[in-house]
Coordinates of C-alpha atoms in Angstrom, one line a residue:
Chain A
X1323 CA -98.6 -11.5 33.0
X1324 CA -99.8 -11.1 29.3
X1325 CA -97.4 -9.7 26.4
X1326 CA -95.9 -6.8 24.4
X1327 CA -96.8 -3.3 24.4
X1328 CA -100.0 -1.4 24.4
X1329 CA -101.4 1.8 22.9
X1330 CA -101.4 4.8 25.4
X1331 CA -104.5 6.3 23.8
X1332 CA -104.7 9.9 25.4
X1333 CA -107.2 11.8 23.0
X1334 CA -109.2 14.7 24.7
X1335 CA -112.5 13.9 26.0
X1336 CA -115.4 14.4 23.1
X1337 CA -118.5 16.6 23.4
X1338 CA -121.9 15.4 23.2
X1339 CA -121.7 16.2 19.5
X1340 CA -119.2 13.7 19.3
X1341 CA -120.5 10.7 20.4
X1342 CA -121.6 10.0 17.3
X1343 CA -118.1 9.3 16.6
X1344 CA -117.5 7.4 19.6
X1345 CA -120.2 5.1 18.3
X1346 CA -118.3 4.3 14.6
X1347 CA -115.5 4.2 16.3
X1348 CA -116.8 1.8 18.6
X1349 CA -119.0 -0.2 16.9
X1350 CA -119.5 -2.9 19.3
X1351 CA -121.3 -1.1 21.2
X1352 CA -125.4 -1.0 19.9
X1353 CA -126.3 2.9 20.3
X1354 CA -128.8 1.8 23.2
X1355 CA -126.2 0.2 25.3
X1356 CA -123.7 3.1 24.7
X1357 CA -126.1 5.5 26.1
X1358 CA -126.9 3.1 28.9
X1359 CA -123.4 3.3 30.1
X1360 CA -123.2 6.9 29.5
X1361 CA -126.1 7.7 31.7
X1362 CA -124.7 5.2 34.4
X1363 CA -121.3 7.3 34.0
X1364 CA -122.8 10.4 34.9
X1365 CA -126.3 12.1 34.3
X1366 CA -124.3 15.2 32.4
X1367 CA -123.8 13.6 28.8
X1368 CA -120.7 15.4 28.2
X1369 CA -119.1 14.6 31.8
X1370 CA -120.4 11.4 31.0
X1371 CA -118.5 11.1 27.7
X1372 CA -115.1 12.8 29.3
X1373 CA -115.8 9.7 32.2
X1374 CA -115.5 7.1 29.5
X1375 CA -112.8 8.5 27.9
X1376 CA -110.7 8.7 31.0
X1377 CA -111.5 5.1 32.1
X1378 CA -110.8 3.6 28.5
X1379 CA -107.5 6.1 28.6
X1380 CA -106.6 4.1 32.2
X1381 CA -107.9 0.6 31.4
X1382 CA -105.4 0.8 28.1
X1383 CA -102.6 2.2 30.2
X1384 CA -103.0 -0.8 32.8
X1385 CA -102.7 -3.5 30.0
X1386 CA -100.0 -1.9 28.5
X1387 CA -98.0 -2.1 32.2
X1388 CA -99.2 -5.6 32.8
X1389 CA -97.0 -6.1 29.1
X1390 CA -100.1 -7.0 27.2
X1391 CA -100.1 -6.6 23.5
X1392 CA -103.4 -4.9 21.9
X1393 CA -104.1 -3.0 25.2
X1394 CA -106.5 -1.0 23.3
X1395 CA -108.9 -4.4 22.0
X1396 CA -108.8 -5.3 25.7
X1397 CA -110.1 -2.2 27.5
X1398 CA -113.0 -2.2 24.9
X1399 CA -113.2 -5.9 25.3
X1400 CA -113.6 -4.8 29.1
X1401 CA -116.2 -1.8 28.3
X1402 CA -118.4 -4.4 26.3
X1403 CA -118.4 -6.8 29.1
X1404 CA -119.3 -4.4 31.5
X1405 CA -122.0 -2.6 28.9
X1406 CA -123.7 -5.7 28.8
X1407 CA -123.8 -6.5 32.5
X1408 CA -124.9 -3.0 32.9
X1409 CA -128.8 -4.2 32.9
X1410 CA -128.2 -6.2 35.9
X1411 CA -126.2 -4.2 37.7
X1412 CA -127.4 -0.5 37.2
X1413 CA -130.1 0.0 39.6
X1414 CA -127.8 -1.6 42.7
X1415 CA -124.4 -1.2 42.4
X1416 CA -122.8 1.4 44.8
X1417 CA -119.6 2.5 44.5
X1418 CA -117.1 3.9 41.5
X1419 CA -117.6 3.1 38.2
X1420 CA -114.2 3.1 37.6
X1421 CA -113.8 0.4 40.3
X1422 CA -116.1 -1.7 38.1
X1423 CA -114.7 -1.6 34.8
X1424 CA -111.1 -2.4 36.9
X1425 CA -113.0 -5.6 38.3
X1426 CA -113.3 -6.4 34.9
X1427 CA -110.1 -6.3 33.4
X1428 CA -108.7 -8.2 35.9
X1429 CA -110.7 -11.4 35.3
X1430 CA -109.7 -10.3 31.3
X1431 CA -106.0 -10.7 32.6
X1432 CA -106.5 -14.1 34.3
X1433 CA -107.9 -15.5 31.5
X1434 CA -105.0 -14.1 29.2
X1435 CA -102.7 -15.4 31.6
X1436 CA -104.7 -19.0 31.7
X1437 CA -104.0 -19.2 27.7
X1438 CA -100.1 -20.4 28.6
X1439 CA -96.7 -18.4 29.1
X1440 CA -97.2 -14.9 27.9
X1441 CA -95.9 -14.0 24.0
X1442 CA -92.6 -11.8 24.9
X1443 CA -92.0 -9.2 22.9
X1444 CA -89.3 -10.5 20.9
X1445 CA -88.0 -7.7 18.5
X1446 CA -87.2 -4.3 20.4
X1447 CA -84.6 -2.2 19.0
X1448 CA -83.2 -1.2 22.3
X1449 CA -80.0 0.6 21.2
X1450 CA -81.6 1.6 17.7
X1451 CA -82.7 5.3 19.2
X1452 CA -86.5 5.4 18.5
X1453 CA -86.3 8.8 17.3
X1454 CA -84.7 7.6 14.4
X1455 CA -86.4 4.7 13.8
X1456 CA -90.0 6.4 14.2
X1457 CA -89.3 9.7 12.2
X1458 CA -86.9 8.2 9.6
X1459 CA -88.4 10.8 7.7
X1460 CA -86.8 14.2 7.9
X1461 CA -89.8 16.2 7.8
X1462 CA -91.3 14.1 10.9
X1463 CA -88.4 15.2 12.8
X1464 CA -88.5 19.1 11.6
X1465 CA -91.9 18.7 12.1
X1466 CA -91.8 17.6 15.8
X1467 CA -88.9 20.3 16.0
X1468 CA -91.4 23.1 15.3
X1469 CA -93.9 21.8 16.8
X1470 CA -91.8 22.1 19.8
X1471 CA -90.7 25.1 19.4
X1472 CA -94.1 26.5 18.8
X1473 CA -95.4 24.8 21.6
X1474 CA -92.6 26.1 23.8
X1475 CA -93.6 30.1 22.7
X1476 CA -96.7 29.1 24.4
X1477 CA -96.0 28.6 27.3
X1478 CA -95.8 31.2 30.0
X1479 CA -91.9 32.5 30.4
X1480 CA -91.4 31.8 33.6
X1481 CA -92.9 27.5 32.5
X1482 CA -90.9 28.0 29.5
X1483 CA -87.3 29.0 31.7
X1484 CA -88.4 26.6 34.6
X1485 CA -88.8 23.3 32.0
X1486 CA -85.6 24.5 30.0
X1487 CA -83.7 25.1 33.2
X1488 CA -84.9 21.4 34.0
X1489 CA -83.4 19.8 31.2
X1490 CA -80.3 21.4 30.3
X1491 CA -78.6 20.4 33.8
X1492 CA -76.6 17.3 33.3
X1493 CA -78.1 14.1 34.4
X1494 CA -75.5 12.7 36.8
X1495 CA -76.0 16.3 38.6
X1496 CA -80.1 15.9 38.2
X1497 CA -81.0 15.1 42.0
X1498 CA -78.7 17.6 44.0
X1499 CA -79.8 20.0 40.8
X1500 CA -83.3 19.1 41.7
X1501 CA -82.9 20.3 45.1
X1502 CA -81.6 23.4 44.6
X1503 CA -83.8 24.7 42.5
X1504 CA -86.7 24.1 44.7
X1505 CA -85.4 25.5 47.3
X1506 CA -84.5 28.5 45.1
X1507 CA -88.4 28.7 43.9
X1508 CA -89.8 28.4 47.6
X1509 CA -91.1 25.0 46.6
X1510 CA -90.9 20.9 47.7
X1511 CA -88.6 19.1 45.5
X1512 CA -91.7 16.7 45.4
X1513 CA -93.9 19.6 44.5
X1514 CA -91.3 20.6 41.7
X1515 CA -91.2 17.4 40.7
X1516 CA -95.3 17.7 40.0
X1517 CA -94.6 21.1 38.5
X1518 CA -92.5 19.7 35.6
X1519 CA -94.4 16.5 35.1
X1520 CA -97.8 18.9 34.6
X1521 CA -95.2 20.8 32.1
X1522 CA -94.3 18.4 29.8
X1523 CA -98.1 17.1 29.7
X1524 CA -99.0 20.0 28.7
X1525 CA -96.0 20.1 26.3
X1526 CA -96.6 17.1 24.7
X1527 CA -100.4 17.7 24.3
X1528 CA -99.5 20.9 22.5
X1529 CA -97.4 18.9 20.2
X1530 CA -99.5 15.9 19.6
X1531 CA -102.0 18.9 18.6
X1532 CA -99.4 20.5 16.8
X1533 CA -98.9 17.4 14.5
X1534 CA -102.3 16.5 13.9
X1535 CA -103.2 20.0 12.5
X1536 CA -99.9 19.5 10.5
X1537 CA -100.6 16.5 9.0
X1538 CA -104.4 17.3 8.2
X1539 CA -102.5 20.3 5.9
Chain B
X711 CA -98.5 13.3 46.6
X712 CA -97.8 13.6 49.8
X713 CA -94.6 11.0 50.7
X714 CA -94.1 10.4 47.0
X715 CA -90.8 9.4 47.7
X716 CA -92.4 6.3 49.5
X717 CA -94.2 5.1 46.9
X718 CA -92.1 6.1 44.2
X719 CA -90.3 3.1 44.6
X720 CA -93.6 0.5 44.5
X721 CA -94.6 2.5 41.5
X722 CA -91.7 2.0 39.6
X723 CA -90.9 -1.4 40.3
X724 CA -94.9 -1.7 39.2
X725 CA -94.4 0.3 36.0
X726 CA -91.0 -2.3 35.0
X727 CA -93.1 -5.0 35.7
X728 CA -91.5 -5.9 39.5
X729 CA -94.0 -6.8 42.3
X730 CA -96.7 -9.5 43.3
X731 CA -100.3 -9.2 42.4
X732 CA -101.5 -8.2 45.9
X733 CA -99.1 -4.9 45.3
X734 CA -100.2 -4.8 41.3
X735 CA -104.1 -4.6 42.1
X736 CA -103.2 -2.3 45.1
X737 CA -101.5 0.4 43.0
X738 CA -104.0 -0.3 40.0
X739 CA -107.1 -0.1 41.7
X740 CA -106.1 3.3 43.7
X741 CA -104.9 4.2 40.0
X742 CA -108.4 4.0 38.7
X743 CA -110.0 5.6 41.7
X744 CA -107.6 8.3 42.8
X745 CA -106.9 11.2 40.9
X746 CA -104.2 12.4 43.1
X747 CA -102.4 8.6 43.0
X748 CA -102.7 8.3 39.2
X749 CA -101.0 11.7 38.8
X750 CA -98.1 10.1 41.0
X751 CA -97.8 7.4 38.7
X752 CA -98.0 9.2 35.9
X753 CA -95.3 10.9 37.1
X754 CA -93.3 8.1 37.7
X755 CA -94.0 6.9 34.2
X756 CA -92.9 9.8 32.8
X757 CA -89.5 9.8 35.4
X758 CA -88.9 6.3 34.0
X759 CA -88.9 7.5 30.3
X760 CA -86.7 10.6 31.3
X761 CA -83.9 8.1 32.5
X762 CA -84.2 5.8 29.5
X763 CA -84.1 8.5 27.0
X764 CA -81.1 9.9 29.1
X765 CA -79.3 6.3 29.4
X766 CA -79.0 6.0 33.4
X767 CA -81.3 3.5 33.8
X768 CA -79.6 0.0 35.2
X769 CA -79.1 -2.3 32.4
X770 CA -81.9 -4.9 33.7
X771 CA -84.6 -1.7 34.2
X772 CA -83.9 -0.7 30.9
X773 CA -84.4 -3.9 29.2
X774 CA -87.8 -4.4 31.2
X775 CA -88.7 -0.3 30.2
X776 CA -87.8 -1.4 26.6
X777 CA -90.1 -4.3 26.7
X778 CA -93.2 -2.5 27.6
X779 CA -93.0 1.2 26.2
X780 CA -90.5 0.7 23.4
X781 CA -93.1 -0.5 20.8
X782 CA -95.7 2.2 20.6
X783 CA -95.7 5.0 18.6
X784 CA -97.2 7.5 21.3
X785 CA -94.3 6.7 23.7
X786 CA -92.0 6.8 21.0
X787 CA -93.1 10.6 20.4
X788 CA -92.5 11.2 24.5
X789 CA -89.2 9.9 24.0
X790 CA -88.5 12.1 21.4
X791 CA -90.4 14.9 23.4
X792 CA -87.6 14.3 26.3
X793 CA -84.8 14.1 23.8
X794 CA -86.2 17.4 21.9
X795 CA -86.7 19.5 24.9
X796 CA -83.0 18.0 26.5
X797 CA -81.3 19.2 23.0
X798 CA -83.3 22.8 22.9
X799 CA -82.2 23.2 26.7
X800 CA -78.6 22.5 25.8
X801 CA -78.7 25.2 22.9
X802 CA -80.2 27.6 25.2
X803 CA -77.0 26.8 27.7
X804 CA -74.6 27.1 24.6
X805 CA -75.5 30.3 23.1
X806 CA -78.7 31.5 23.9
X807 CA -78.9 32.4 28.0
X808 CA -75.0 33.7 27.1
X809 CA -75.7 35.4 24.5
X810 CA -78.9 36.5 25.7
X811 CA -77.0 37.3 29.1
X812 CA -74.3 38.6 27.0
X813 CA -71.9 41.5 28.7
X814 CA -71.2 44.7 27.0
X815 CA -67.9 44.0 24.5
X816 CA -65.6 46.2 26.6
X817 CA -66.6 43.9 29.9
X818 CA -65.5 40.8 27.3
X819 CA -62.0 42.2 26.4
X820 CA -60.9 44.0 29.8
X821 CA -60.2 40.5 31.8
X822 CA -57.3 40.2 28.4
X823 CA -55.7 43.9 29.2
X824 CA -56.1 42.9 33.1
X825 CA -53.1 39.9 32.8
X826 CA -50.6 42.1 30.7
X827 CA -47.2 42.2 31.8
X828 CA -44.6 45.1 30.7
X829 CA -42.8 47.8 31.8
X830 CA -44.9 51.0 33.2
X831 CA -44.3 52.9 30.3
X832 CA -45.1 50.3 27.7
X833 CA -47.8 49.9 30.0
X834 CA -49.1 53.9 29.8
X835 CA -49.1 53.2 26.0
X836 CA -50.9 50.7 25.9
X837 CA -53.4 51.8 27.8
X838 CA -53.6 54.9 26.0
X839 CA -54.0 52.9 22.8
X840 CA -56.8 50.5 24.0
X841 CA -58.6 53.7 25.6
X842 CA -58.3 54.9 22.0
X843 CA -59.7 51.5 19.9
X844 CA -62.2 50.7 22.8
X845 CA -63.6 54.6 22.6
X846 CA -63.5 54.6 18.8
X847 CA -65.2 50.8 18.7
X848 CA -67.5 51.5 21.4
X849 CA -68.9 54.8 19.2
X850 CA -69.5 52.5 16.2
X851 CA -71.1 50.0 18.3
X852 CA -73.2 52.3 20.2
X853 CA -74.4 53.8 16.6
X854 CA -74.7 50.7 14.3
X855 CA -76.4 48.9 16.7
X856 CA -78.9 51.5 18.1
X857 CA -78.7 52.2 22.2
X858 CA -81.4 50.1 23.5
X859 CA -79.7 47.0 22.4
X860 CA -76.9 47.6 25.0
X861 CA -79.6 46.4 27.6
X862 CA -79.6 43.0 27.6
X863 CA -83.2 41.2 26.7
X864 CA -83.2 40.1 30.5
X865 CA -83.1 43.7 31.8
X866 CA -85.6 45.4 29.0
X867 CA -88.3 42.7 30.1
X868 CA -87.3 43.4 33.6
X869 CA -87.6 47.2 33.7
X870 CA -91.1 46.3 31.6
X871 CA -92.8 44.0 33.9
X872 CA -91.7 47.1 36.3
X873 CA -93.3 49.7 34.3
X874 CA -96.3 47.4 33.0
X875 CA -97.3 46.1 37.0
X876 CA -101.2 46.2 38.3
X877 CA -101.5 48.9 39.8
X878 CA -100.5 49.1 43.1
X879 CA -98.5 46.2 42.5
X880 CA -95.4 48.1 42.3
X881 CA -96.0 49.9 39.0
X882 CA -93.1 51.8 38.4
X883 CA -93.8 54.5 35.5
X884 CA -91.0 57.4 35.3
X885 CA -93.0 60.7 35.9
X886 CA -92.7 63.3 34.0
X887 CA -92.3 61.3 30.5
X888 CA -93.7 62.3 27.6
X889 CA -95.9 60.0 26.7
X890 CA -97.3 59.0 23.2
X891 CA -100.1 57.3 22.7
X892 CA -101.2 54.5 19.8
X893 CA -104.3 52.5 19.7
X894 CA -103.6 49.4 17.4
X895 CA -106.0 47.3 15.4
X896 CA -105.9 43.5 14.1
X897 CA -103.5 42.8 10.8
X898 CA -106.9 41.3 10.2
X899 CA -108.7 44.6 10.2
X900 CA -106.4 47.1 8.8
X901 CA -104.0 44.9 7.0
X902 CA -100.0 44.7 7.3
X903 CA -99.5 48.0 4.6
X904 CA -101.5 50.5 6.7
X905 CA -99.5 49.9 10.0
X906 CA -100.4 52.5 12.4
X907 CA -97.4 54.9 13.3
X908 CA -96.1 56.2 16.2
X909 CA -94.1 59.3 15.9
X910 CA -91.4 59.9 18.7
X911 CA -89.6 63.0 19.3
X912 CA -87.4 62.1 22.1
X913 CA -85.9 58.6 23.7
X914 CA -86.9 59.6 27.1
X915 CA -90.9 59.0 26.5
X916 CA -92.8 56.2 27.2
X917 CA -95.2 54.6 24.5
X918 CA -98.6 53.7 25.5
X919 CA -99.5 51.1 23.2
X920 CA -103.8 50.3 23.5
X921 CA -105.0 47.2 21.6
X922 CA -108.2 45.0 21.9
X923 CA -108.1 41.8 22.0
X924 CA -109.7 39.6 19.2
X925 CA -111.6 37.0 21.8
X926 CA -110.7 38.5 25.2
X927 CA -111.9 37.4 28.4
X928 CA -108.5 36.1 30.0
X929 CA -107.1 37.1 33.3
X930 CA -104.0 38.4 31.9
X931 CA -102.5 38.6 28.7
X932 CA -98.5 38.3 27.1
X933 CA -97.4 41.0 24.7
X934 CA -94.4 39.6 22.3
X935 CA -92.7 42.4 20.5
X936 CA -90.6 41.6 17.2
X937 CA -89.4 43.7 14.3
X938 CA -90.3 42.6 11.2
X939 CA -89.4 39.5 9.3
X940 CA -87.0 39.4 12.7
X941 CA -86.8 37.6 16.1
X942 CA -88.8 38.6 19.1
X943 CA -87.0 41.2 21.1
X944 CA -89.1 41.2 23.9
X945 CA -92.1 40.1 25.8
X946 CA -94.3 41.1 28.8
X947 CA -96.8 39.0 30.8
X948 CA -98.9 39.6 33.1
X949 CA -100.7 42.4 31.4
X950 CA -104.2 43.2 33.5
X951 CA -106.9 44.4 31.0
X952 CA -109.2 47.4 31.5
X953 CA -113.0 46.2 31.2
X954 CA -114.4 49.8 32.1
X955 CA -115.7 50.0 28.4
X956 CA -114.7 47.3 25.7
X957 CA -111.9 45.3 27.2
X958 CA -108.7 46.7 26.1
X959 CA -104.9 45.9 27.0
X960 CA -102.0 48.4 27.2
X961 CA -98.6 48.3 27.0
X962 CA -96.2 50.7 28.1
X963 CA -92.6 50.8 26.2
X964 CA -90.0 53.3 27.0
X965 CA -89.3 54.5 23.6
X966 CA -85.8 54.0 23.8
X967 CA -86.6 49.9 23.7
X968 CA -88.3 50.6 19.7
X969 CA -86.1 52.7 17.4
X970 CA -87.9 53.7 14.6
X971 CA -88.5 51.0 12.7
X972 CA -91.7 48.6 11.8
X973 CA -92.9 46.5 14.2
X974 CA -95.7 43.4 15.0
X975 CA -97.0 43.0 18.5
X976 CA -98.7 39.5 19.4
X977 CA -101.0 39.7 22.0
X978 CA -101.7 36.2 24.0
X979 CA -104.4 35.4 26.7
X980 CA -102.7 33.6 29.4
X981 CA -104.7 31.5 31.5
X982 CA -105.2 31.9 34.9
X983 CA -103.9 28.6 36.5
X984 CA -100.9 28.5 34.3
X985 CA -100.8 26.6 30.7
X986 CA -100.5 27.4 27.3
X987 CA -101.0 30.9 26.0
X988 CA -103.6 31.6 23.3
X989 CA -103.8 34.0 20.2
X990 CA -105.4 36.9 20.8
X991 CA -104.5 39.2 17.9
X992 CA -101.4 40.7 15.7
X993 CA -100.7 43.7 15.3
X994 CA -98.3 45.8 13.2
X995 CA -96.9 49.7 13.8
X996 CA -94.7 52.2 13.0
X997 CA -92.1 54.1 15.4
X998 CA -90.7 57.3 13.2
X999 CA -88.9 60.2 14.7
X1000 CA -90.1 63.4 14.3

């Protein structure tokens, strides 16, 4: 179903001073109906505004698994639609917002997938490491480097040893690996498993962060 | 994520495009409404980009990871996220946990004098004459290099988090130690040329090193030492700050772990759940012997 690859847009939710820039961003949306749907979101404005960004955040992320291309022009193609059914709907509906919005993009995917055979991607460099291709420059990569390393000081030592420790074992020894050193920290290998993955989000917020602020000087 | 396992396996085929719709909106719509569920996916996701940045995904997986994630700028940095922290891990398992770990020089060379073969009078010599070169080397070492730095880094922090505990948390300070006391203030404040100094008469005292911090308000705080213009030579955590008056944080050092020397101290709040530490000041001083 659908096409290429999406945009995984994963900024932190705004404050309630920055809605305003929610609104130029999203234009579409008339400054009534945005406030509509914030209030239906939640009666705190900035809850509100983290709720929105966390659905549009999910919406993108499901279009991007389903293979579609523009992930992000569908999930606000999805927030309009439900905006302006909002009206009708406010007063009665029961239930998760979220839900809602999810209804929504699924009637978007039928009708991409009514338009005919989806658009493959046709061009992926598979064996052409994307490191290379994406930071061709060399200060991209020394950036990301100390960003990394920067990010990495952060952390507490015992996060910092714990992700290292995770990585430097060789992957055909990963699972039995995996187990051990659970069991050596008292912990589920499933609960370990959570452990890193909360790591390197963490990690690669830092370092999204880390490059921004770089590359605004 | 309870029985991740079981769904790990829906998830991923999910994630590579695999399963009907029934299973598609299933995992989707718990997605959207379950915050417990969308971290296992996420974690899946993030799994799935592991194995293709470290090649042991199955040629057809790969090619249906390639077609979906491959093209976006944002996974490409997670890929290169994976890659980065794989390559730092691998330098840390080259040189720095060894050399970090590193035994004393004499525990290096002994294992070579251990397999030598001879008669037991060439043997007495040579003994006698690696007693000799060891001794002499040992001396130079021991005085070029300054005594603390025979600990390793692992057991300075080690006997630190025992001296800095709560207390009653198995704080373990040395009585009887002469202890000298410094309160610090921000390079802001005071500025790097008026470093505060410490003077020392002995290496069997303990520093007490009081600082403020610039923000304050965390449930703990990290205390990174370095000398200066070099690399870090230690660091505490876990530092519990007195709020009787103005908050303040302390830091015991044996003085024996700070020859005299200049020094900054980087103070960090660390947050209570766990996470990423946050400036809370710098701070330069001065260890001089009396």
């Amino acid at each position: 179903m659908c096409c290429g690859g999406g945009r995984d847009d994963t900024r932190a939710a705004p404050s309630a001073a920055l809605s305003g820039e929610l609104m130029s961003k999203y234009s579409v949306l008339a400054q009534e109906d945005f406030e509509r749907l914030l209030a239906w979101l939640d009666p705190d404005r900035e809850r509100a505004g983290a709720r929105y960004e966390d659905i549009r955040r999910d919406l993108i992320r499901i279009f991007t698994w389903r293979g579609c291309a523009d992930a992000d022009d569908l999930a606000d193609e999805a927030i309009n639609r439900v905006t302006q059914k909002l009206p009708a709907i406010a007063e009665t509906y029961v239930g998760d917002p979220a839900l809602y919005f999810y209804g929504v993009a699924k009637k978007l995917l039928l009708e991409y997938f009514r338009k005919g055979p989806p658009a493959r991607l046709t061009q992926f460099a598979e064996d052409k490491s994307l490191k290379s291709r994406a930071a061709e420059a060399a200060g991209d990569a020394e950036q990301e480097h100390a960003c990394l390393e920067a990010c990495l000081r952060r952390l507490g030592a015992p996060d910092r040893e714990l992700i290292l420790l995770y990585y430097g074992v060789e992957k055909s020894e990963k699972a039995d690996f995996r187990r051990e050193l659970a069991e050596r920290l008292g912990l589920t290998a499933n609960t370990l498993r959570v452990k890193i993955h909360r790591l390197r989000a963490v990690l690669h917020d830092c370092v999204r962060s880390c490059l921004e602020k770089a590359a605004a000087g | 994520m309870e029985n991740l396992d079981r769904e790990h396996l829906a998830i991923r085929a999910y994630l590579l495009g695999g399963g009907d719709e029934e299973s598609r909106e299933r995992i989707e719509s718990r997605y959207m409404t379950d915050p417990d569920f969308k971290e296992a996916v996420l974690l899946v996701e993030d799994e799935l980009f592991e194995d293709y940045a470290f090649g042991t995904l199955p040629p057809r997986e790969r090619e249906d990871f390639a077609r979906r994630f491959t093209s976006d700028p944002q996974h490409a940095q997670k890929l290169r996220l994976i890659e980065g922290l794989r390559g730092r891990a691998e330098a840390e398992n080259r040189g720095g946990v060894a050399g970090r770990r590193r035994a004393p020089f004499w525990r290096r060379w002994l294992p070579g004098f251990a397999r030598f073969r001879g008669s037991p009078r060439t043997l007495k010599l040579a003994f006698a004459a690696a007693v000799l070169v060891l001794g002499s080397l040992f001396i130079l070492e021991v005085s070029e290099r300054g005594w603390w730095r025979q600990d390793s880094r692992e057991d300075i922090e080690r006997e630190l988090a025992r001296l800095n505990a709560p207390a009653g948390d198995g704080r373990a300070q040395p009585s009887g130690a002469r202890l000298y006391t410094l309160t610090l203030s921000h390079v802001l404040t005071r500025g790097a040329g008026n470093a505060p100094i410490i003077a020392v008469a002995d290496d069997d005292g303990l520093m007490l090193l009081r600082m403020t911090p610039l923000r304050g308000g965390w449930q703990s705080y990290r205390a990174s030492v370095q000398g200066v213009g070099g690399a870090e030579l230690f660091a505490v955590d876990g530092l519990r700050p007195d709020t009787s008056e103005a908050e303040t944080v302390i830091l015991y050092v044996p003085v024996k772990f700070l020859p005299p020397g200049d020094y900054i101290l980087r103070l960090a709040g660390l947050p209570g759940g766990g996470g990423l530490a946050e400036d809370e000041g710098e701070f330069y001083f001065r260890v001089v012997r009396r």
